[in-house]
Amino acid sequence: MNDKGLSRRDLVAGLGIAAAGLATVPARAAVPQAAGQPLAGVEGIPDPLDRRLRWAVVGLGNFAVAHMIPAFLQSQHARITAFVSGDPAKAADLGARFGVSRFYDYKTFDAIARDPQIDCVYIALPVGLHAEYTIRALKAGKHVLCEKPMASTSAECRAMIAAAKAANRQLGVAYRVHFDPFNQQLARMVADGAIGAVRYINVDNNFDANPAFPPHAWRLTKALGGGGSMFDYGIYGLNGTLMMLGERMPLDVSAIYTTPAGDPRFAEVEGGVLWRMRFADGVTAQGGSSYATAHVNRQLIMGRTGSLALDPANGYDHNVARLRKPDSPDAAIETVSSLPQFAGQIDGFSLAARANTPHRTPGEMGLRDISLIEAIYRSADAGGAIITLQPANA
Ligand code: NDP
């Protein structure tokens, strides 16, 4: 079921009949068809197929196949028309299952420029390939939603942003948490003063990397991972912290590495890092990321009159929040599901592309985060020195 109470079957069926009839329109929706108005764009009602933004998915890996591709079936403004993969058999199999019949590989990729059946490109490749394929897609005249982290360096991020400007196309970074109803609910509570003025935030994003598992293996290389635990998983804590603080920028950053000594997994990238940020008003944030502990994904927001503990904080679903106040018992808060975040992100980017207006999490946000991670690494390389951020990063 989606958040509108429609089952996936209803939605899929609805796509086929949207132009012909209204059998799957929920009775409770405010539908203006009696006045003869078009349905497309009415909240809660999927666009007919011919009005949807057409997407190519690049890289048919773990995350794309398990989470993003299925989410297109729940989207209202998007559909997949093409797969780009180095594995033709996998692409054909997925094509048969998802009704996709246009295929490209990494050599033929630039031919998407001549394919009018593609409006948007979703890049789900290893990080070290994000910049190259994003820029190629932008040069082909397509809008691009690129997975996080945006790229391996801030220089690459800048080149991607410049390519989007030159092509007059939108570039978004796939920070799904900004489309997550749970995190949106918590951010609203913080902004509305549920815990008083925020004093500090503490985040942790760890898992134990397994070099025998292909999606972890490339994450342990500098060329494809870009960086280590901070790049891949710590970025959720960093980006989530700034989201909860209303996208304020810190004054300075410091950090130390926590890589286990002698662990052969971490010859190229860091196995862990602890960072701190200070903000102009005295608010502080600190976070940990590690590829060398059991899984954890949590956020503690300390306010003057209470605290919010999110654990897990930004998982795919089943995130949990507890509110603690001095005069009341520790209470789990009733929260909404995080599952709509995937289709929500796809639809958000589709609407941005259709209007050619910036996505909620644009390339500039990706650049900000990679620049902050570079400052974190600079500090850790210097044994924890405080790095004052330049106005360009602020
Ligand atoms: P996978 O390794 O499972 O998928 C990457 C895919 O990229 C491969 O399956 C392959 O697809 C393609 N590819 C092309 N060249 C290479 C290469 N040299 N080495 C490896 N793969 C290659 O990784 P994930 O799905 O875990 O991650 C993909 C992206 O998604 C990353 O950017 C990651 O950060 C992001 N991600 C985002 C998450 C989120 O919550 N937003 C969660 C997890 C990952 P093919 O065989 O089709 O060519």
Short mmCIF file of C-alpha atoms and ligand atoms in Angstrom, two decimals:
data_model
loop_
_atom_site.label_atom_id
_atom_site.label_comp_id
_atom_site.label_asym_id
_atom_site.label_seq_id
_atom_site.Cartn_x
_atom_site.Cartn_y
_atom_site.Cartn_z
CA MET A 1 0.00 0.00 0.00
CA ASN A 2 1.15 3.54 -0.55
CA ASP A 3 0.39 6.51 1.67
CA LYS A 4 -2.78 7.26 -0.25
CA GLY A 5 -4.22 3.87 0.60
CA LEU A 6 -3.89 2.52 -2.94
CA SER A 7 -2.32 -0.88 -3.47
CA ARG A 8 0.50 -1.28 -5.98
CA ARG A 9 -1.86 -3.32 -8.16
CA ASP A 10 -4.37 -0.45 -8.17
CA LEU A 11 -1.68 1.96 -9.23
CA VAL A 12 -0.33 -0.20 -12.02
CA ALA A 13 -3.82 -0.92 -13.26
CA GLY A 14 -4.66 2.76 -12.99
CA LEU A 15 -1.87 3.71 -15.34
CA GLY A 16 -3.43 1.73 -18.15
CA ILE A 17 -6.91 3.09 -17.76
CA ALA A 18 -6.22 6.62 -16.66
CA ALA A 19 -7.09 8.10 -20.02
CA ALA A 20 -10.11 5.88 -20.55
CA GLY A 21 -11.86 5.87 -17.21
CA LEU A 22 -11.69 6.58 -13.52
CA ALA A 23 -12.31 3.18 -11.99
CA THR A 24 -9.23 3.26 -9.73
CA VAL A 25 -9.66 6.84 -8.53
CA PRO A 26 -10.33 6.66 -4.79
CA ALA A 27 -13.78 7.89 -3.94
CA ARG A 28 -12.44 10.19 -1.21
CA ALA A 29 -10.10 12.09 -3.54
CA ALA A 30 -11.20 15.56 -4.57
CA VAL A 31 -11.56 14.87 -8.29
CA PRO A 32 -12.65 17.74 -10.47
CA GLN A 33 -13.68 15.62 -13.47
CA ALA A 34 -17.29 16.68 -13.07
CA ALA A 35 -16.20 20.12 -14.21
CA GLY A 36 -14.41 18.59 -17.17
CA GLN A 37 -10.95 19.47 -15.90
CA PRO A 38 -7.93 17.36 -16.84
CA LEU A 39 -6.85 14.86 -14.20
CA ALA A 40 -3.11 14.99 -14.73
CA GLY A 41 -1.38 16.80 -11.90
CA VAL A 42 -4.23 16.38 -9.42
CA GLU A 43 -2.68 15.34 -6.13
CA GLY A 44 -3.07 11.64 -5.49
CA ILE A 45 -3.86 10.78 -9.09
CA PRO A 46 -1.09 9.37 -11.27
CA ASP A 47 -0.28 11.08 -14.54
CA PRO A 48 -1.29 9.08 -17.60
CA LEU A 49 1.64 7.23 -19.15
CA ASP A 50 2.09 9.66 -22.02
CA ARG A 51 2.51 12.60 -19.63
CA ARG A 52 5.07 11.00 -17.34
CA LEU A 53 8.74 11.92 -17.35
CA ARG A 54 10.72 9.11 -19.01
CA TRP A 55 13.73 7.83 -17.09
CA ALA A 56 16.86 5.83 -17.88
CA VAL A 57 18.37 3.96 -14.93
CA VAL A 58 22.16 3.68 -15.14
CA GLY A 59 23.71 0.80 -13.17
CA LEU A 60 21.45 -2.09 -12.21
CA GLY A 61 23.00 -2.81 -8.83
CA ASN A 62 21.79 -3.66 -5.38
CA PHE A 63 20.14 -0.41 -4.43
CA ALA A 64 18.66 0.42 -7.84
CA VAL A 65 17.10 -3.02 -8.26
CA ALA A 66 15.85 -3.47 -4.71
CA HIS A 67 14.56 0.03 -3.99
CA MET A 68 14.54 2.59 -6.79
CA ILE A 69 13.31 0.60 -9.79
CA PRO A 70 10.31 -0.87 -7.90
CA ALA A 71 9.50 2.62 -6.59
CA PHE A 72 8.77 3.80 -10.15
CA LEU A 73 5.65 1.60 -9.98
CA GLN A 74 4.43 3.82 -7.14
CA SER A 75 5.40 7.10 -8.71
CA GLN A 76 2.82 9.45 -10.17
CA HIS A 77 4.90 11.41 -12.66
CA ALA A 78 7.62 9.02 -13.86
CA ARG A 79 8.19 5.79 -15.71
CA ILE A 80 11.32 3.93 -16.75
CA THR A 81 11.91 3.69 -20.47
CA ALA A 82 15.57 2.57 -20.59
CA PHE A 83 18.17 0.60 -18.69
CA VAL A 84 21.91 1.21 -18.96
CA SER A 85 24.02 -1.73 -17.83
CA GLY A 86 27.20 -3.66 -18.48
CA ASP A 87 25.24 -6.88 -18.03
CA PRO A 88 22.85 -7.43 -20.97
CA ALA A 89 21.24 -10.57 -19.51
CA LYS A 90 20.39 -8.79 -16.25
CA ALA A 91 19.11 -5.77 -18.15
CA ALA A 92 16.92 -7.95 -20.38
CA ASP A 93 15.53 -9.83 -17.39
CA LEU A 94 14.67 -6.63 -15.55
CA GLY A 95 13.32 -5.17 -18.78
CA ALA A 96 10.90 -8.07 -19.11
CA ARG A 97 9.78 -7.68 -15.53
CA PHE A 98 9.37 -3.90 -15.55
CA GLY A 99 8.18 -3.35 -19.12
CA VAL A 100 11.37 -1.64 -20.28
CA SER A 101 12.55 -2.28 -23.83
CA ARG A 102 15.33 0.24 -24.52
CA PHE A 103 18.82 -0.81 -23.53
CA TYR A 104 22.24 0.87 -23.55
CA ASP A 105 25.61 -0.12 -22.16
CA TYR A 106 28.47 2.10 -21.03
CA LYS A 107 29.95 2.30 -24.56
CA THR A 108 26.67 3.18 -26.28
CA PHE A 109 25.57 5.49 -23.46
CA ASP A 110 26.10 8.75 -25.37
CA ALA A 111 23.52 7.63 -27.96
CA ILE A 112 20.83 8.54 -25.39
CA ALA A 113 21.25 12.06 -26.84
CA ARG A 114 19.31 10.83 -29.88
CA ASP A 115 16.65 9.06 -27.83
CA PRO A 116 13.56 11.24 -27.33
CA GLN A 117 12.13 8.55 -25.03
CA ILE A 118 14.49 9.64 -22.23
CA ASP A 119 13.99 12.86 -20.25
CA CYS A 120 15.79 12.02 -16.99
CA VAL A 121 18.75 9.85 -16.06
CA TYR A 122 19.22 8.23 -12.65
CA ILE A 123 22.89 7.43 -11.90
CA ALA A 124 23.25 4.46 -9.53
CA LEU A 125 26.89 3.64 -10.29
CA PRO A 126 29.86 3.43 -7.91
CA VAL A 127 30.83 6.92 -6.70
CA GLY A 128 33.99 7.10 -8.80
CA LEU A 129 31.83 6.97 -11.95
CA HIS A 130 29.20 9.53 -10.90
CA ALA A 131 30.89 12.60 -12.39
CA GLU A 132 31.69 11.01 -15.74
CA TYR A 133 28.22 9.59 -16.39
CA THR A 134 26.40 12.61 -14.98
CA ILE A 135 28.31 14.95 -17.28
CA ARG A 136 27.80 12.65 -20.28
CA ALA A 137 24.05 12.52 -19.58
CA LEU A 138 23.83 16.30 -19.18
CA LYS A 139 25.72 16.77 -22.45
CA ALA A 140 23.15 14.45 -24.01
CA GLY A 141 20.52 16.97 -22.94
CA LYS A 142 18.99 14.95 -20.10
CA HIS A 143 18.17 15.95 -16.52
CA VAL A 144 20.20 13.94 -13.99
CA LEU A 145 19.45 12.60 -10.52
CA CYS A 146 22.77 11.29 -9.23
CA GLU A 147 23.12 9.01 -6.23
CA LYS A 148 24.90 10.18 -3.09
CA PRO A 149 27.71 10.93 -2.44
CA MET A 150 27.67 13.25 -5.44
CA ALA A 151 31.24 12.54 -6.62
CA SER A 152 34.77 11.76 -5.47
CA THR A 153 35.93 15.39 -5.10
CA SER A 154 34.49 18.89 -4.83
CA ALA A 155 36.21 19.67 -8.15
CA GLU A 156 34.14 16.94 -9.81
CA CYS A 157 30.98 18.30 -8.16
CA ARG A 158 31.73 21.76 -9.56
CA ALA A 159 32.26 20.30 -13.05
CA MET A 160 28.90 18.50 -12.80
CA ILE A 161 27.12 21.70 -11.74
CA ALA A 162 28.79 23.61 -14.59
CA ALA A 163 27.69 20.93 -17.06
CA ALA A 164 24.09 21.22 -15.85
CA LYS A 165 24.18 25.00 -16.25
CA ALA A 166 25.70 24.72 -19.74
CA ALA A 167 23.02 22.23 -20.79
CA ASN A 168 20.19 24.13 -19.05
CA ARG A 169 19.16 20.92 -17.33
CA GLN A 170 18.49 20.04 -13.68
CA LEU A 171 21.00 18.18 -11.54
CA GLY A 172 19.87 16.60 -8.28
CA VAL A 173 21.62 14.47 -5.69
CA ALA A 174 19.56 11.52 -4.45
CA TYR A 175 19.27 12.47 -0.79
CA ARG A 176 16.12 10.43 -0.32
CA VAL A 177 15.85 11.44 3.37
CA HIS A 178 14.60 14.88 2.28
CA PHE A 179 11.58 13.09 0.80
CA ASP A 180 11.10 10.83 3.82
CA PRO A 181 7.84 11.64 5.65
CA PHE A 182 9.37 10.41 8.96
CA ASN A 183 12.38 12.71 8.79
CA GLN A 184 10.18 15.55 7.54
CA GLN A 185 7.91 15.03 10.54
CA LEU A 186 10.88 15.11 12.93
CA ALA A 187 12.40 18.19 11.26
CA ARG A 188 9.05 19.97 11.63
CA MET A 189 8.89 19.04 15.32
CA VAL A 190 12.38 20.44 15.88
CA ALA A 191 11.54 23.64 13.98
CA ASP A 192 8.28 24.00 15.92
CA GLY A 193 10.17 23.89 19.23
CA ALA A 194 9.21 20.42 20.49
CA ILE A 195 12.56 20.21 22.31
CA GLY A 196 13.26 23.92 22.67
CA ALA A 197 16.31 25.54 21.13
CA VAL A 198 18.63 22.88 19.69
CA ARG A 199 21.99 22.77 21.50
CA TYR A 200 23.75 19.85 19.86
CA ILE A 201 23.27 16.89 17.55
CA ASN A 202 25.07 13.57 17.73
CA VAL A 203 24.95 11.08 14.84
CA ASP A 204 26.43 7.66 14.06
CA ASN A 205 26.40 5.72 10.79
CA ASN A 206 28.38 2.49 10.90
CA PHE A 207 28.47 -0.98 9.37
CA ASP A 208 31.03 -3.74 9.09
CA ALA A 209 32.29 -3.76 5.49
CA ASN A 210 32.64 -7.16 3.83
CA PRO A 211 35.25 -7.14 1.03
CA ALA A 212 33.82 -10.40 -0.36
CA PHE A 213 30.49 -8.68 -1.09
CA PRO A 214 30.84 -6.87 -4.46
CA PRO A 215 28.89 -3.71 -3.48
CA HIS A 216 31.21 -3.36 -0.45
CA ALA A 217 34.37 -4.27 -2.40
CA TRP A 218 34.27 -1.17 -4.61
CA ARG A 219 33.48 0.99 -1.57
CA LEU A 220 36.87 -0.04 -0.15
CA THR A 221 38.76 1.33 -3.17
CA LYS A 222 39.70 4.98 -3.57
CA ALA A 223 39.04 4.95 -7.33
CA LEU A 224 35.43 3.74 -7.10
CA GLY A 225 34.51 4.66 -3.52
CA GLY A 226 35.94 8.18 -3.58
CA GLY A 227 36.52 7.94 0.17
CA GLY A 228 35.69 5.56 3.01
CA SER A 229 32.97 5.26 5.63
CA MET A 230 32.39 9.01 5.75
CA PHE A 231 31.77 9.17 2.01
CA ASP A 232 29.36 6.30 1.82
CA TYR A 233 27.49 6.23 5.13
CA GLY A 234 28.68 9.09 7.32
CA ILE A 235 27.23 11.43 4.72
CA TYR A 236 23.73 10.49 5.95
CA GLY A 237 24.56 11.78 9.42
CA LEU A 238 26.20 14.92 8.09
CA ASN A 239 23.39 15.73 5.63
CA GLY A 240 20.72 14.76 8.20
CA THR A 241 22.30 17.02 10.82
CA LEU A 242 22.21 20.01 8.48
CA MET A 243 18.62 19.15 7.52
CA MET A 244 17.57 19.20 11.20
CA LEU A 245 19.40 22.50 11.68
CA GLY A 246 17.59 24.13 8.78
CA GLU A 247 20.56 23.84 6.37
CA ARG A 248 22.72 26.18 8.47
CA MET A 249 26.43 26.05 7.71
CA PRO A 250 29.12 25.45 10.33
CA LEU A 251 31.96 27.86 11.06
CA ASP A 252 34.57 25.16 11.45
CA VAL A 253 35.19 21.43 11.41
CA SER A 254 37.59 19.06 13.17
CA ALA A 255 38.02 15.29 13.00
CA ILE A 256 40.14 12.26 13.84
CA TYR A 257 40.34 8.90 12.11
CA THR A 258 39.13 5.79 13.96
CA THR A 259 40.38 3.24 11.42
CA PRO A 260 41.34 -0.01 13.20
CA ALA A 261 45.12 -0.46 13.12
CA GLY A 262 46.41 -3.08 10.68
CA ASP A 263 43.01 -3.90 9.17
CA PRO A 264 43.74 -4.83 5.52
CA ARG A 265 40.31 -3.60 4.38
CA PHE A 266 41.44 -0.02 4.86
CA ALA A 267 44.56 0.23 2.73
CA GLU A 268 42.94 2.83 0.43
CA VAL A 269 40.07 4.48 2.33
CA GLU A 270 39.44 5.34 5.96
CA GLY A 271 37.72 2.72 8.10
CA GLY A 272 36.23 5.32 10.42
CA VAL A 273 36.18 8.97 11.39
CA LEU A 274 34.80 11.11 14.21
CA TRP A 275 33.98 14.72 13.34
CA ARG A 276 32.78 17.88 15.06
CA MET A 277 31.23 21.06 13.70
CA ARG A 278 30.62 24.38 15.38
CA PHE A 279 27.97 26.86 14.31
CA ALA A 280 27.88 30.63 14.78
CA ASP A 281 25.23 30.52 17.52
CA GLY A 282 27.14 28.00 19.65
CA VAL A 283 25.25 24.95 18.37
CA THR A 284 27.56 21.98 17.84
CA ALA A 285 27.28 18.68 16.04
CA GLN A 286 29.41 15.60 16.21
CA GLY A 287 29.26 12.43 14.23
CA GLY A 288 30.88 9.10 13.70
CA SER A 289 31.07 6.86 10.68
CA SER A 290 32.72 3.48 10.53
CA TYR A 291 33.13 0.51 8.23
CA ALA A 292 34.35 -1.56 11.19
CA THR A 293 31.54 -1.93 13.75
CA ALA A 294 28.13 -3.54 13.88
CA HIS A 295 25.44 -1.59 12.04
CA VAL A 296 24.17 1.58 13.64
CA ASN A 297 22.19 4.47 12.17
CA ARG A 298 21.10 6.96 14.81
CA GLN A 299 20.67 10.62 15.57
CA LEU A 300 20.28 12.37 18.94
CA ILE A 301 19.00 15.94 18.88
CA MET A 302 19.48 17.71 22.23
CA GLY A 303 17.32 20.74 22.86
CA ARG A 304 16.98 23.02 25.86
CA THR A 305 13.69 21.45 27.02
CA GLY A 306 14.00 17.90 25.71
CA SER A 307 15.65 15.53 23.30
CA LEU A 308 14.72 13.46 20.28
CA ALA A 309 16.43 10.13 19.68
CA LEU A 310 16.07 8.63 16.19
CA ASP A 311 17.21 5.00 15.98
CA PRO A 312 17.22 3.99 13.21
CA ALA A 313 17.25 7.54 11.89
CA ASN A 314 17.33 7.30 8.12
CA GLY A 315 16.73 3.72 7.10
CA TYR A 316 14.54 2.66 4.21
CA ASP A 317 11.61 2.14 6.61
CA HIS A 318 10.78 1.34 10.24
CA ASN A 319 12.62 4.35 11.61
CA VAL A 320 11.84 5.03 15.26
CA ALA A 321 11.83 8.27 17.26
CA ARG A 322 11.63 8.78 21.02
CA LEU A 323 10.93 12.08 22.74
CA ARG A 324 12.42 12.63 26.19
CA LYS A 325 11.35 15.48 28.46
CA PRO A 326 12.49 15.99 32.05
CA ASP A 327 8.94 15.82 33.44
CA SER A 328 7.50 13.00 31.33
CA PRO A 329 8.46 9.41 30.63
CA ASP A 330 10.60 8.50 27.63
CA ALA A 331 7.98 8.09 24.89
CA ALA A 332 8.06 6.55 21.43
CA ILE A 333 6.44 9.05 19.09
CA GLU A 334 3.80 7.97 16.65
CA THR A 335 5.46 8.46 13.29
CA VAL A 336 4.68 7.96 9.64
CA SER A 337 6.25 5.36 7.36
CA SER A 338 9.47 6.21 5.50
CA LEU A 339 8.60 3.98 2.54
CA PRO A 340 7.10 6.73 0.32
CA GLN A 341 10.53 8.42 0.23
CA PHE A 342 11.65 6.51 -2.88
CA ALA A 343 8.70 7.35 -5.12
CA GLY A 344 8.54 10.79 -3.53
CA GLN A 345 12.09 11.50 -4.59
CA ILE A 346 11.44 10.25 -8.13
CA ASP A 347 8.31 12.38 -8.43
CA GLY A 348 10.01 15.39 -6.87
CA PHE A 349 12.78 15.24 -9.42
CA SER A 350 10.35 14.56 -12.28
CA LEU A 351 8.37 17.69 -11.46
CA ALA A 352 11.59 19.71 -11.15
CA ALA A 353 12.69 18.43 -14.55
CA ARG A 354 9.31 19.13 -16.14
CA ALA A 355 9.34 22.73 -14.88
CA ASN A 356 13.13 22.98 -15.29
CA THR A 357 13.37 24.36 -11.75
CA PRO A 358 15.84 23.21 -9.07
CA HIS A 359 15.31 19.91 -7.29
CA ARG A 360 14.87 20.02 -3.49
CA THR A 361 18.36 18.51 -3.09
CA PRO A 362 20.31 20.08 -5.94
CA GLY A 363 23.92 19.60 -7.04
CA GLU A 364 24.88 22.53 -4.82
CA MET A 365 23.86 20.51 -1.75
CA GLY A 366 26.00 17.60 -2.94
CA LEU A 367 28.93 19.98 -3.44
CA ARG A 368 28.42 21.42 0.06
CA ASP A 369 28.59 17.97 1.63
CA ILE A 370 31.63 16.79 -0.35
CA SER A 371 33.39 20.06 0.54
CA LEU A 372 32.61 19.45 4.23
CA ILE A 373 33.88 15.86 4.02
CA GLU A 374 37.08 17.14 2.38
CA ALA A 375 37.47 19.53 5.34
CA ILE A 376 36.87 16.60 7.72
CA TYR A 377 39.63 14.63 5.97
CA ARG A 378 41.96 17.67 6.02
CA SER A 379 41.49 17.96 9.77
CA ALA A 380 41.94 14.23 10.39
CA ASP A 381 45.07 14.22 8.19
CA ALA A 382 46.39 17.02 10.41
CA GLY A 383 45.65 15.10 13.62
CA GLY A 384 42.42 16.91 14.46
CA ALA A 385 43.30 20.50 13.55
CA ILE A 386 40.37 22.91 13.45
CA ILE A 387 39.58 23.78 9.83
CA THR A 388 37.89 27.16 9.44
CA LEU A 389 35.51 27.01 6.54
CA GLN A 390 35.88 29.52 3.78
CA PRO A 391 32.82 31.63 2.89
CA ALA A 392 32.62 29.67 -0.40
CA ASN A 393 31.77 26.59 1.66
CA ALA A 394 29.46 28.46 3.97
P1 NDP B 1 26.22 -2.04 -6.49
O1 NDP B 1 27.64 -2.46 -6.57
O2 NDP B 1 25.24 -3.04 -6.04
O3 NDP B 1 25.75 -1.45 -7.89
C1 NDP B 1 26.55 -0.67 -8.72
C2 NDP B 1 26.24 -1.04 -10.18
O4 NDP B 1 27.01 -0.17 -11.00
C3 NDP B 1 26.69 -2.45 -10.57
O5 NDP B 1 25.70 -3.42 -10.29
C4 NDP B 1 26.90 -2.28 -12.06
O6 NDP B 1 25.65 -2.38 -12.71
C5 NDP B 1 27.36 -0.85 -12.21
N1 NDP B 1 28.81 -0.71 -12.44
C6 NDP B 1 29.36 -0.16 -13.54
N2 NDP B 1 30.69 -0.18 -13.47
C7 NDP B 1 31.00 -0.78 -12.30
C8 NDP B 1 32.24 -1.10 -11.68
N3 NDP B 1 33.43 -0.79 -12.23
N4 NDP B 1 32.20 -1.72 -10.48
C9 NDP B 1 31.04 -2.02 -9.91
N5 NDP B 1 29.83 -1.74 -10.44
C10 NDP B 1 29.81 -1.11 -11.64
O7 NDP B 1 26.21 -0.77 -5.52
P2 NDP B 1 25.00 -0.10 -4.76
O8 NDP B 1 23.73 -0.39 -5.45
O9 NDP B 1 25.09 -0.41 -3.34
O10 NDP B 1 25.37 1.46 -4.93
C11 NDP B 1 25.17 2.14 -6.15
C12 NDP B 1 25.01 3.62 -5.86
O11 NDP B 1 23.87 3.83 -5.05
C13 NDP B 1 26.18 4.24 -5.10
O12 NDP B 1 26.36 5.55 -5.54
C14 NDP B 1 25.70 4.26 -3.67
O13 NDP B 1 26.30 5.28 -2.88
C15 NDP B 1 24.22 4.53 -3.87
N6 NDP B 1 23.39 4.03 -2.78
C16 NDP B 1 22.42 4.86 -2.29
C17 NDP B 1 21.63 4.45 -1.27
C18 NDP B 1 20.58 5.36 -0.76
O14 NDP B 1 19.93 5.03 0.24
N7 NDP B 1 20.34 6.50 -1.40
C19 NDP B 1 21.77 3.13 -0.64
C20 NDP B 1 22.78 2.30 -1.28
C21 NDP B 1 23.56 2.75 -2.31
P3 NDP B 1 25.50 -3.16 -14.11
O15 NDP B 1 25.89 -4.57 -13.82
O16 NDP B 1 24.07 -2.98 -14.43
O17 NDP B 1 26.42 -2.48 -15.08
#
